Short mmCIF file of C-alpha atoms and ligand atoms in Angstrom, two decimals:
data_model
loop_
_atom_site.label_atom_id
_atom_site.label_comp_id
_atom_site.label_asym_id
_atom_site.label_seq_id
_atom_site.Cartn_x
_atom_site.Cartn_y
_atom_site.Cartn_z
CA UNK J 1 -10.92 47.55 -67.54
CA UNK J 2 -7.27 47.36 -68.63
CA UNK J 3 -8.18 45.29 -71.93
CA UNK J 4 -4.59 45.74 -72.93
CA UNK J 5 -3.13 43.25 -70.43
CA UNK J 6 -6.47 40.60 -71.28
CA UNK J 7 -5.22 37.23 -71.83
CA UNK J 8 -5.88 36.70 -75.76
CA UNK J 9 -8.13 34.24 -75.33
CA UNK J 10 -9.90 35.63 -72.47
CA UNK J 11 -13.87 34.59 -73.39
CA UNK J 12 -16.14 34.96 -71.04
CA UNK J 13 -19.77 33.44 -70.25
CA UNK J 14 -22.48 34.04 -67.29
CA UNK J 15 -20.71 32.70 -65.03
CA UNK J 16 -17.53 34.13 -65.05
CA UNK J 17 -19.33 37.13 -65.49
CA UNK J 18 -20.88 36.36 -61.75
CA UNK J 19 -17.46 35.80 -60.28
CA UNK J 20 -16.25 39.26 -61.86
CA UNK J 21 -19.48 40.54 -60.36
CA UNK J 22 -18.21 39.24 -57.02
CA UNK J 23 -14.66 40.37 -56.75
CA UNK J 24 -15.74 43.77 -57.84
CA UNK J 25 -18.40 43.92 -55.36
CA UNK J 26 -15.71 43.05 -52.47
CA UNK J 27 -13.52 45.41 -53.73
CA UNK J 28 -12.62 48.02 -51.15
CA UNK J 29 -10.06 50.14 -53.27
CA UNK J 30 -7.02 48.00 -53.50
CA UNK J 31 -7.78 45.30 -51.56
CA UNK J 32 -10.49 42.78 -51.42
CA UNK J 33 -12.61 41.61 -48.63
CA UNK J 34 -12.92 37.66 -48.54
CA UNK J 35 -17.21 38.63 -48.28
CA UNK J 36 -19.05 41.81 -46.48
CA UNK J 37 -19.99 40.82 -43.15
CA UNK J 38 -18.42 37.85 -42.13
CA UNK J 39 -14.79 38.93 -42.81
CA UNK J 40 -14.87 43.04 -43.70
CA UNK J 41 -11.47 43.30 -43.89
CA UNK J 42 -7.98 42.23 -46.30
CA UNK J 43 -7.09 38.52 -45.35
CA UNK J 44 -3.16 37.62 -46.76
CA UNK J 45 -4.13 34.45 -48.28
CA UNK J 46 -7.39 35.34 -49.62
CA UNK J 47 -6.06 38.39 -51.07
CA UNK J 48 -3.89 36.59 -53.10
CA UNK J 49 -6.43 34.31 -54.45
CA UNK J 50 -8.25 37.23 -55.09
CA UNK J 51 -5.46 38.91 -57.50
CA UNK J 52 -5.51 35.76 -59.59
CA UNK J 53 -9.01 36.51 -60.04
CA UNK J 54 -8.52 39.70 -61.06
CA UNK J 55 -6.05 38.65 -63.35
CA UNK J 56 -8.72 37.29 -65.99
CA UNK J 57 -9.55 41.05 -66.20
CA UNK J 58 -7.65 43.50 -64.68
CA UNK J 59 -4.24 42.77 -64.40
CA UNK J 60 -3.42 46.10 -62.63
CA UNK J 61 -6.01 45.67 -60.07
CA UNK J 62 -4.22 42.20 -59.17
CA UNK J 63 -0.79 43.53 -58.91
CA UNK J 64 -2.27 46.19 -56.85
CA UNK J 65 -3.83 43.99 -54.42
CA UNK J 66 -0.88 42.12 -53.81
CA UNK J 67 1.15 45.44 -53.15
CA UNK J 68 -1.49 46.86 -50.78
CA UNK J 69 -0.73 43.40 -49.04
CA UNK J 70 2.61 43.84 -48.46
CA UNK J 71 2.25 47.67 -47.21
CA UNK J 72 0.72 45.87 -43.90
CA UNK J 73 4.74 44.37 -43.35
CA UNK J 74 6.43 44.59 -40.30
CA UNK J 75 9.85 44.95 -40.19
CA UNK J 76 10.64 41.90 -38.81
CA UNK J 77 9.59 40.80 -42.99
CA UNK J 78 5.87 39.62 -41.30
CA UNK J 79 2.92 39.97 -43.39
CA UNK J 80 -0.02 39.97 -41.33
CA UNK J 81 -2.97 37.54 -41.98
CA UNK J 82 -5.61 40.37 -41.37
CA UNK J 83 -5.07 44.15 -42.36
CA UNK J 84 -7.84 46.46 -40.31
CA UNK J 85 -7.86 49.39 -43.11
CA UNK J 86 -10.99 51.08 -42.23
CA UNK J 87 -12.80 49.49 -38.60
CA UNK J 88 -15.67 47.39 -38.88
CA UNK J 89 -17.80 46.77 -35.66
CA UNK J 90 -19.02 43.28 -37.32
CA UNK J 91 -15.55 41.32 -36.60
CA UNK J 92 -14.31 40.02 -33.73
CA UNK J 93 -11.74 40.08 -33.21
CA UNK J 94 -10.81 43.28 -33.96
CA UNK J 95 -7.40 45.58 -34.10
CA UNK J 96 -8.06 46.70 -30.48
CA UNK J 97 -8.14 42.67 -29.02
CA UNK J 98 -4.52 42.15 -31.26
CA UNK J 99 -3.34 45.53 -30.23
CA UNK J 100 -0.47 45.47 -32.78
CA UNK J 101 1.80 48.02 -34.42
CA UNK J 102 2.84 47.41 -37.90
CA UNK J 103 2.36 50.02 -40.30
CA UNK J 104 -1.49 49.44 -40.82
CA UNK J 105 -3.24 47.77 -38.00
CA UNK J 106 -3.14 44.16 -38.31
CA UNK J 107 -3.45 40.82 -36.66
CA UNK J 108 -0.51 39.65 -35.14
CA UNK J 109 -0.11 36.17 -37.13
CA UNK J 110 0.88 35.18 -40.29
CA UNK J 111 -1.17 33.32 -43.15
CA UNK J 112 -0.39 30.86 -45.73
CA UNK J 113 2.47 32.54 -48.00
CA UNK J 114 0.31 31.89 -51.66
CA UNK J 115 1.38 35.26 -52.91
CA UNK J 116 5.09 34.33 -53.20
CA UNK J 117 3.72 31.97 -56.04
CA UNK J 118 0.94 33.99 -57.29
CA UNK J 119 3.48 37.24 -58.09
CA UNK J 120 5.30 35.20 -60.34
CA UNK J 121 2.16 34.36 -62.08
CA UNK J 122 0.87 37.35 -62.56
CA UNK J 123 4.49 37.96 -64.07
CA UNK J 124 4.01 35.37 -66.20
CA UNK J 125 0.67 36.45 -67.72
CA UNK J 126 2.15 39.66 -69.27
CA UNK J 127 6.21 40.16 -68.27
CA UNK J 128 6.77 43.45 -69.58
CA UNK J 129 3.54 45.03 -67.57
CA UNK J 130 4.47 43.34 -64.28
CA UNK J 131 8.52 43.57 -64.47
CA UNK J 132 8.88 46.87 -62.44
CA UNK J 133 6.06 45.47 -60.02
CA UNK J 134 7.74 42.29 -59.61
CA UNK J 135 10.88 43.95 -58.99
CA UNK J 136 9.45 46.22 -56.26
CA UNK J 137 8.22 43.35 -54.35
CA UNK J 138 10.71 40.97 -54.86
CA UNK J 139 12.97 41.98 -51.78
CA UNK J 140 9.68 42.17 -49.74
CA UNK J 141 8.82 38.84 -50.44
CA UNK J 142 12.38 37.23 -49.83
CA UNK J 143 12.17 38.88 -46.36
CA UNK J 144 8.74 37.41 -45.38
CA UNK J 145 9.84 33.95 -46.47
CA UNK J 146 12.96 34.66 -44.64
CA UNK J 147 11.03 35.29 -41.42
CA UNK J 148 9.09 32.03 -41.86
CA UNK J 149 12.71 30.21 -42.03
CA UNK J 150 13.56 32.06 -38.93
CA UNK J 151 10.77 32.05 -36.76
CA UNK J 152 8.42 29.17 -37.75
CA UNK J 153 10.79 26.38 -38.52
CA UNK J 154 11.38 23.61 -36.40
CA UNK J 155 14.20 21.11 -34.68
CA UNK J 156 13.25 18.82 -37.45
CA UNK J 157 13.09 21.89 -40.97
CA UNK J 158 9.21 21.68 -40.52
CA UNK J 159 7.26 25.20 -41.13
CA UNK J 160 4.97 25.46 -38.07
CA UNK J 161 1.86 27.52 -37.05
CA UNK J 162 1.49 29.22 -33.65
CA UNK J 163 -2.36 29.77 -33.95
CA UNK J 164 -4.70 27.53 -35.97
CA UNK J 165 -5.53 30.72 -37.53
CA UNK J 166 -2.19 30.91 -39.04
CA UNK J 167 -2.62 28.00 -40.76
CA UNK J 168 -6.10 29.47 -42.11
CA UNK J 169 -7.92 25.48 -41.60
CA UNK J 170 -8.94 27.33 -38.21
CA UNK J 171 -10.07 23.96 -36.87
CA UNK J 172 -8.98 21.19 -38.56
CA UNK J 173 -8.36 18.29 -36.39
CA UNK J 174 -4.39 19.61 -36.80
CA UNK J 175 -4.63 21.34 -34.23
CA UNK J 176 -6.62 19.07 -31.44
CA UNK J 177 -3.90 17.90 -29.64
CA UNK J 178 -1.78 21.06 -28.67
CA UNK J 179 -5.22 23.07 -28.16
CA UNK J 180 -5.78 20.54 -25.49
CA UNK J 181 -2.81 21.72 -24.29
CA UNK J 182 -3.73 25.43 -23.85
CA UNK J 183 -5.60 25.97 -20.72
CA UNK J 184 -7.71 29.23 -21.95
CA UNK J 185 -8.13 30.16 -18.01
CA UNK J 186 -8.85 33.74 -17.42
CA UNK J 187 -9.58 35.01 -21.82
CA UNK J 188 -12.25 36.74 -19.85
CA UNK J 189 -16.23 37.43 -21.92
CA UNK J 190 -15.95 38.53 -25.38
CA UNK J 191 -18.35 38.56 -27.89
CA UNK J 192 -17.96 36.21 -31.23
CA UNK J 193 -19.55 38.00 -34.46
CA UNK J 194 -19.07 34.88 -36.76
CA UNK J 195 -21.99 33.35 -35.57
CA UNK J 196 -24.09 35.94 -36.49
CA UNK J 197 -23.37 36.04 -39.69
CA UNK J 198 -23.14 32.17 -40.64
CA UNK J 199 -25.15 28.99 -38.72
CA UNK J 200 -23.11 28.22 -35.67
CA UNK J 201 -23.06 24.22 -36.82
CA UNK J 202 -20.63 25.40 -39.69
CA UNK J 203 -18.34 27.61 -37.31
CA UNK J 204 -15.74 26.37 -34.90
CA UNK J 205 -17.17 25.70 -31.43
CA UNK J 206 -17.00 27.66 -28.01
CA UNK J 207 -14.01 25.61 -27.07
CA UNK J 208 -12.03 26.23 -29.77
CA UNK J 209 -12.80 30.10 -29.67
CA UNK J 210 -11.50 29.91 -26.04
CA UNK J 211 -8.30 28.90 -27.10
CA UNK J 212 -7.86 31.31 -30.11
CA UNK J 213 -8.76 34.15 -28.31
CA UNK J 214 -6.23 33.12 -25.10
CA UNK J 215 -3.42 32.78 -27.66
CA UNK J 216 -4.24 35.93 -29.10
CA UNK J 217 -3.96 37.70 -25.65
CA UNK J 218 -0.77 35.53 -25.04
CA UNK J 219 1.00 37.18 -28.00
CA UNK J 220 -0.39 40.77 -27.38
CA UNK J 221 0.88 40.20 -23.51
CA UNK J 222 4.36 39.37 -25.05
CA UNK J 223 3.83 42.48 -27.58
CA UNK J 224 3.92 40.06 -30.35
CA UNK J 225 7.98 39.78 -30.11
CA UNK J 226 9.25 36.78 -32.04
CA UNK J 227 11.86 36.00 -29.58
CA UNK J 228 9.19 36.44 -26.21
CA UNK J 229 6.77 33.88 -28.09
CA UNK J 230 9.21 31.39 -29.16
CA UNK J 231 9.88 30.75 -25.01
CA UNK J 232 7.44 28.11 -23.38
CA UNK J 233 5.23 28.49 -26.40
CA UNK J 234 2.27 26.26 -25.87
CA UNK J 235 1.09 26.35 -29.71
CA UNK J 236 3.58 25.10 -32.25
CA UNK J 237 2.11 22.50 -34.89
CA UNK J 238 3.97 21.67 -37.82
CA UNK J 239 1.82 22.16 -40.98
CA UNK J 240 1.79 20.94 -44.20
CA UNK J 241 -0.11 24.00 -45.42
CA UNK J 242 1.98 26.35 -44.26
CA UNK J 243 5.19 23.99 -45.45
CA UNK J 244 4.50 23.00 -49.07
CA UNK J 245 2.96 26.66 -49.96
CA UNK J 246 6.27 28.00 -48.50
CA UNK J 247 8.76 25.55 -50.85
CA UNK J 248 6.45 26.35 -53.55
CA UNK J 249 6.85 29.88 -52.98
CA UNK J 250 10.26 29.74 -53.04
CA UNK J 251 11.03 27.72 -56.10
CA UNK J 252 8.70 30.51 -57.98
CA UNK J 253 10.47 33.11 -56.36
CA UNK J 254 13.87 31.55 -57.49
CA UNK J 255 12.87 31.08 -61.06
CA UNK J 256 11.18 34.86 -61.79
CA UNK J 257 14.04 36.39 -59.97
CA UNK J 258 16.80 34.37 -62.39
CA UNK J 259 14.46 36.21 -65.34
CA UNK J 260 14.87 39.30 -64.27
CA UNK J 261 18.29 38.75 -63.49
CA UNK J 262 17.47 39.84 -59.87
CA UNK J 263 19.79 38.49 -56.89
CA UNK J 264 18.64 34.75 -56.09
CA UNK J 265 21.66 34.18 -53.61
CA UNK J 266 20.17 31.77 -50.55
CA UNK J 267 17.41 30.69 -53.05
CA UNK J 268 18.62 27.29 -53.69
CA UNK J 269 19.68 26.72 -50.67
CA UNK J 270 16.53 27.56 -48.67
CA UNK J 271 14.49 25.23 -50.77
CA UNK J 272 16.60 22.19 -50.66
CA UNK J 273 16.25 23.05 -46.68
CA UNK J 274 12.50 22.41 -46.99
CA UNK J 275 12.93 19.55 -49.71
CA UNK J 276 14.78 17.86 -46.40
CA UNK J 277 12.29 19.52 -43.68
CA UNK J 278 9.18 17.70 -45.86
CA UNK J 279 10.38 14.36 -44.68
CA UNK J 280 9.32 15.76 -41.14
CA UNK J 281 5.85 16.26 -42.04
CA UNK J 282 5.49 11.90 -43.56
CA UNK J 283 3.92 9.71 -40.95
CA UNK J 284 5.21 6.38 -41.45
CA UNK J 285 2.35 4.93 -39.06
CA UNK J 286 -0.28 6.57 -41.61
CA UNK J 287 1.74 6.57 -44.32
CA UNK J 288 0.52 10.30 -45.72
CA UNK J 289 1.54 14.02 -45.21
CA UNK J 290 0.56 14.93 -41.86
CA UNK J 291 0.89 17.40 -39.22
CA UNK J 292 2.72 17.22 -35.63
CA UNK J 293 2.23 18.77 -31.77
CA UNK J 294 6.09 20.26 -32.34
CA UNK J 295 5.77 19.87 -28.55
CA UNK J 296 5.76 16.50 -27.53
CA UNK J 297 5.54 14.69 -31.26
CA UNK J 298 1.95 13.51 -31.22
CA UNK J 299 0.94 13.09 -34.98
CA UNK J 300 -2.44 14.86 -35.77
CA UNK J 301 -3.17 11.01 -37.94
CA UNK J 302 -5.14 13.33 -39.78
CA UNK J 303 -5.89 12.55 -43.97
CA UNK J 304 -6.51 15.96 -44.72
CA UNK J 305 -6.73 18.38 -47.96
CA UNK J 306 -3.17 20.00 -46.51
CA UNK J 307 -2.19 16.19 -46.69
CA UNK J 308 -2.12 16.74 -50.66
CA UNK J 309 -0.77 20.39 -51.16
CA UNK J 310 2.55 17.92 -51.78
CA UNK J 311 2.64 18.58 -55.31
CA UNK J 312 2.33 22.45 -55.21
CA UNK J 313 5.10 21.91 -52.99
CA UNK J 314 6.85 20.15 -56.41
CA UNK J 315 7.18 16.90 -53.63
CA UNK J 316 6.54 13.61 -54.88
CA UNK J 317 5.12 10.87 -53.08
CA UNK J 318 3.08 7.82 -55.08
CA UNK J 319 1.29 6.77 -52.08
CA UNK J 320 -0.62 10.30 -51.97
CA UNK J 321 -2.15 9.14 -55.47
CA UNK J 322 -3.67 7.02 -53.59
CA UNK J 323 -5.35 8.43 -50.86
CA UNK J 324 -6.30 11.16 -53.18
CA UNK J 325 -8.39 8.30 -54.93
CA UNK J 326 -9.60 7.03 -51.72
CA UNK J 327 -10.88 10.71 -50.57
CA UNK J 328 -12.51 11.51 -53.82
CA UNK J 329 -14.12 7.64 -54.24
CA UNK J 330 -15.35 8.91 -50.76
CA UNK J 331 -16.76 12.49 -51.25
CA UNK J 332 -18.23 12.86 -54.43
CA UNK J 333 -17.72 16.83 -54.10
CA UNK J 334 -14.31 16.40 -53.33
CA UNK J 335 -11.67 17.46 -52.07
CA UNK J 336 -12.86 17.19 -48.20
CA UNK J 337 -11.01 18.78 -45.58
CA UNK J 338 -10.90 15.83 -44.04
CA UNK J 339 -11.31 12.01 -44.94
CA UNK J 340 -14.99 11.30 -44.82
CA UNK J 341 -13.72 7.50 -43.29
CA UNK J 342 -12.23 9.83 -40.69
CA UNK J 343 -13.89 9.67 -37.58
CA UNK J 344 -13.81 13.22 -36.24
CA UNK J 345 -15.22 14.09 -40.01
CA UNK J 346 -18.08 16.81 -39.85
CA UNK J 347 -19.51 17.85 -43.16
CA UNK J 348 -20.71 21.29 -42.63
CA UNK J 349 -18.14 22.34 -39.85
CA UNK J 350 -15.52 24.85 -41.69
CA UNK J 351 -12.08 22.73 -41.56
CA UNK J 352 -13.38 19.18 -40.16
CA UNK J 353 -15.08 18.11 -43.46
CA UNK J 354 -15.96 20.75 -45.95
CA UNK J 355 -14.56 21.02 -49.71
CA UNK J 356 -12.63 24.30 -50.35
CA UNK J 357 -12.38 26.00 -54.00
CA UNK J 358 -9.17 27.34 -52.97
CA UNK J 359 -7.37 24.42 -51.74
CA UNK J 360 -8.91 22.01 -54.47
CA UNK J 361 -6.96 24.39 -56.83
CA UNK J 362 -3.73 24.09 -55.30
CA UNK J 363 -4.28 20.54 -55.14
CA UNK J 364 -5.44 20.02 -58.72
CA UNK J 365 -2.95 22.27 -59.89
CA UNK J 366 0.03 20.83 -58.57
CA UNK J 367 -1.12 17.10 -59.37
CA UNK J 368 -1.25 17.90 -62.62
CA UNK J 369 2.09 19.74 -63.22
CA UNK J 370 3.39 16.15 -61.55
CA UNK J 371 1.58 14.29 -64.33
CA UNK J 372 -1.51 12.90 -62.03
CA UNK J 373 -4.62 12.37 -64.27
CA UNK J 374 -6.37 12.80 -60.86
CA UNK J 375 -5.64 16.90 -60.86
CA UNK J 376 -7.76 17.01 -63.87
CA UNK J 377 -11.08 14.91 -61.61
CA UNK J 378 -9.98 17.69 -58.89
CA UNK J 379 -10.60 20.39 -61.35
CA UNK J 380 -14.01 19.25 -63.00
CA UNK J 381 -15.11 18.16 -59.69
CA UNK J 382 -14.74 22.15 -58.31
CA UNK J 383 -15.94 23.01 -61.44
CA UNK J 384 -19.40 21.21 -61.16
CA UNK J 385 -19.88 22.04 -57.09
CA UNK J 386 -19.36 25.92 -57.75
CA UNK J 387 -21.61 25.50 -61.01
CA UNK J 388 -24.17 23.72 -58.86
CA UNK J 389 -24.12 25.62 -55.54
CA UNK J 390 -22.39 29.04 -56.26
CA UNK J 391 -19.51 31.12 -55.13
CA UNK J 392 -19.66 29.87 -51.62
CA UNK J 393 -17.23 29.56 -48.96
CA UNK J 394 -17.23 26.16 -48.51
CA UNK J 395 -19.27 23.01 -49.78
CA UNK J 396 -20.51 19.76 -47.93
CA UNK J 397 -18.31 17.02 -49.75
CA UNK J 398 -20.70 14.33 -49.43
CA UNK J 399 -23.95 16.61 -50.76
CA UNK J 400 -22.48 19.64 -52.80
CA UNK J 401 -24.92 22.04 -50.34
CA UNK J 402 -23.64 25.50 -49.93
CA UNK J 403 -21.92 26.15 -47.02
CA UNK J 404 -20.50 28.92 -44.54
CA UNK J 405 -20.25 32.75 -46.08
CA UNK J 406 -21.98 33.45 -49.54
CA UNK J 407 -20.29 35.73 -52.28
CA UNK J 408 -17.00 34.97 -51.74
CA UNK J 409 -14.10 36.37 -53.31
CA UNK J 410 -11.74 32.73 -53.38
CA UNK J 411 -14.13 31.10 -54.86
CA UNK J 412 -15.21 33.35 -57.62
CA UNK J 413 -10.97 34.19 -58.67
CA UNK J 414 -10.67 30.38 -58.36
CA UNK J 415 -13.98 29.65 -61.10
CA UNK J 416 -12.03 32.26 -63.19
CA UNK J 417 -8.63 31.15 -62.53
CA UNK J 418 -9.13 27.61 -62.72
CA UNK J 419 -11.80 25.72 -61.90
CA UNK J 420 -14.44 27.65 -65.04
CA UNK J 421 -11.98 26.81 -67.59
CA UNK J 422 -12.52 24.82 -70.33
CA UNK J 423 -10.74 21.37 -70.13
C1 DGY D 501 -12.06 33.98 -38.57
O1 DGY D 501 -12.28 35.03 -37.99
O2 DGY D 501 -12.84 33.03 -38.62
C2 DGY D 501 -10.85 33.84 -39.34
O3 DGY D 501 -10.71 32.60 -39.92
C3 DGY D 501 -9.62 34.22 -38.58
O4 DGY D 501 -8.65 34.36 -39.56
#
C-alpha cells in the first residue's frame, strides 16, 4: 500500500474495508475485472470507476489501471469497451466473435469516456505524484475524444452509440426503436454465458441478444472500419450517456491540461460544440434529456438515469430538478434506470428499471457541484442501498433487493469514492 499518496484524512471502517476487499480480489495485475465470472475481463468504463476506487488506497494502482486502459487504443484514438488480456471460456462473446486487431484483443466498440474526467481527478488528489502520468496520457486521451467528435457525432452535434453496448445501459428502452429496425436474419446459434451466471429475468432477453450479436458480426464483416460502418448504418442512437460524460470529459481535460501548461488548442472549442449539440438531446414533447433513432428522429420518450447525467455534463436545466424529485418520490432506492411511472419499467431487468451505484454517483455528483440539495438525497440514498444489500451490480429501486452480478468492482470504488463518505 502506497500510504504516501493516502488522502490525509483517509479513515476507514468495515465497510470500506469490504469494498477494498473487493477491488483487490478483481484485480488481475493492472486492470480490474468488473466481477469473476460474469464479466472476466477489463471493461473501459468500469475500469475507470475502478481507479477511483483505488484511489482511497493506492493511488499508483489507479493510475495504473487507467494506463493499462489506454494500451488497448487503436490508432484511429478508439479505446475499446472490452480488453481480452488473458481468454476466458465463461464470456460470450469473446475476441474470436469481434475478431478485431488493436494492439490487445478487444471488442470493437467504444464505452462511456469516464476516464477523461477521472484522470484529472486522480491528478487532483496528489499533483506532483500524477503530473508525469497525466502528461503521458494526456495526448491519448485528446485523441479518443477526438474520435468520438469524428465518428459518433451527428447532423444535429449529438454523441451517438452504434451498439447498445456502447452506451453500457445494454437495454434500456433507448434503444427499442432502432433495434426494431435491425432484422438479426442469419446471426446464426451461439451460445449466451450471461445467463449462467446471473437469473435470466435480470438479463436482456433473446431478442435483444439477436440484435447485439448481428451488429457485432455487421462490424467484424466491415472489419470494424469507421468509414465502412458509418454507410447504411442501421444502429445510430443519440445518447445522453455517451454525450454529457463526453463534455464533461472535456472541460476536465481542458482545465488539468491549462495546469500543466500542456497544449489545450481545440479544447474550448470542442466543448462549446457539445454545449450547442446538448440542445439535440431536449425533447420538447417530454420536456427532459432524452435519446433519438438518429435515423428517422423517433424520440426514445424515455425518463431515464442518462436523462440526469446533465449536470456532470456542467448543463443546466431547472426542469430536470424536477423529474429528479418525481423519480426519487417514486423509487425509494433511487436513482432507477428508468421512471417507475414508465410503462416499459422492469425492476430487476439490468437497464429497464434497476438503480446503478455508478450512475447515481455521476448524478449526485454533478447535482451537487450545480447547487441541487437533491445530489446530496442521491448520495445517502446509494449510501443506504449498498449498506443494506452489498456491493452488487445493480439494485431493485422499488425494494433495495440485490440484483444481477455480486462483488462488483463499481460499486465497491463508488462506496469508497462517494457514496461511504461521511456527509
Ligand atoms: C455484457 O456482456 O453484458 C456486456 O454488458 C457487454 O458489454
Amino acid at each position: 500500500m502506497m500510504t504516501d499518496t493516502l488522502p490525509p484524512e483517509a479513515v476507514f471502517s468495515e465497510r470500506d474495508e469490504a469494498a477494498r476487499a473487493i477491488l483487490i480480489a478483481n484485480d488481475r495485475g493492472g486492470y480490474t475485472v468488473p466481477t469473476a465470472g460474469l464479466y472476466p475481463y477489463q471493461w473501459n468504463w468500469d475500469s475507470a470507476f475502478a481507479a477511483l476506487g483505488f484511489a482511497r488506497f493506492d493511488l499508483n494502482r489507479a493510475w495504473a489501471e487507467i494506463e493499462t486502459l489506454f494500451t488497448g487504443q487503436w490508432e484511429s484514438g478508439m479505446v475499446p469497451h472490452i480488453l481480452f488480456h488473458k481468454p476466458d471460456p465463461g464470456y460470450f462473446p469473446g475476441p474470436d466473435v469481434w475478431g478485431c486487431h488493436g494492439p490487445i484483443a478487444s471488442s470493437g466498440i467504444t464505452q462511456p469516456p469516464v476516464a477523461l474526467s477521472f484522470a484529472p481527478r486522480l491528478l487532483r488528489q496528489d499533483p506532483d505524484f500524477g503530473a508525469e502520468r497525466f502528461r503521458a496520457l494526456f495526448p491519448k486521451m485528446r485523441a479518443w475524444a477526438e474520435w468520438f467528435l469524428r465518428w459518433r457525432r451527428d447532423e444535429k452535434g449529438a454523441i451517438f452509440v452504434i451498439h447498445p453496448w456502447e452506451s453500457g445501459r445494454d437495454n434500456a428502452p433507448d434503444w427499442d426503436d432502432a433495434m426494431e429496425g435491425v432484422d438479426p436474419q442469419g446471426v446464426g446459434y451461439y451460445e449466451r454465458r450471461d445467463t449462467q451466471h446471473v437469473d435470466a429475468s435480470m438479463r436482456p432477453t433473446k431478442y435483444d441478444y439477436d440484435r447485439y450479436i448481428w451488429l457485432v458480426q455487421r462490424g467484424k464483416r466491415l472489419g470494424w472500419d469507421d468509414a465502412a460502418m458509418a454507410e447504411g448504418n442501421p444502429f445510430r442512437v443519440a445518447d445522453p450517456t455517451m454525450h454529457f460524460i463526453l463534455l464533461r470529459g472535456l472541460r476536465e481535460l481542458l482545465i488539468a491540461g491549462d495546469q500543466l501548461g500542456l497544449d489545450t488548442g481545440g479544447l474550448e472549442d470542442q466543448i462549446a460544440a457539445l454545449e450547442e449539440g446538448a440542445k439535440a438531446l431536449w425533447n420538447p414533447g417530454m420536456g427532459f434529456f432524452d435519446s433519438y433513432n438518429c435515423n428517422n428522429g423517433i424520440w426514445s420518450n424515455a425518463l431515464t438515469n442518462a436523462s440526469f447525467l446533465c449536470w456532470f455534463g456542467g448543463v443546466s436545466a431547472p426542469e430536470m430538478e424536477r423529474h429528479l424529485r418525481r423519480v426519487l418520490d417514486a423509487a425509494p432506492y433511487g436513482v432507477p434506470s428508468l421512471a417507475p411511472f414508465d410503462p416499459r419499467f422492469d425492476a430487476k431487468r439490468y437497464w429497464r428499471g434497476p438503480t446503478w451505484a455508478m450512475m447515481n454517483m455521476m448524478i449526485g455528483e454533478g447535482a451537487s457541484e450545480a447547487g441541487i440539495a437533491l445530489g446530496e438525497e442521491v448520495r445517502q440514498r446509494t449510501q443506504e442501498v449498498i449498506a443494506k444489500y452489498g456491493f452488487v451490480e445493480y439494485f431493485d429501486p422499488m425494494t433495495g433487493e440485490a440484483a444481477g452480478g455480486k462483488a462488483f468492482t463499481w460499486t465497491a470504488a463508488v462506496w469508497l469514492a462517494w457514496a461511504g463518505k461521511e456527509g
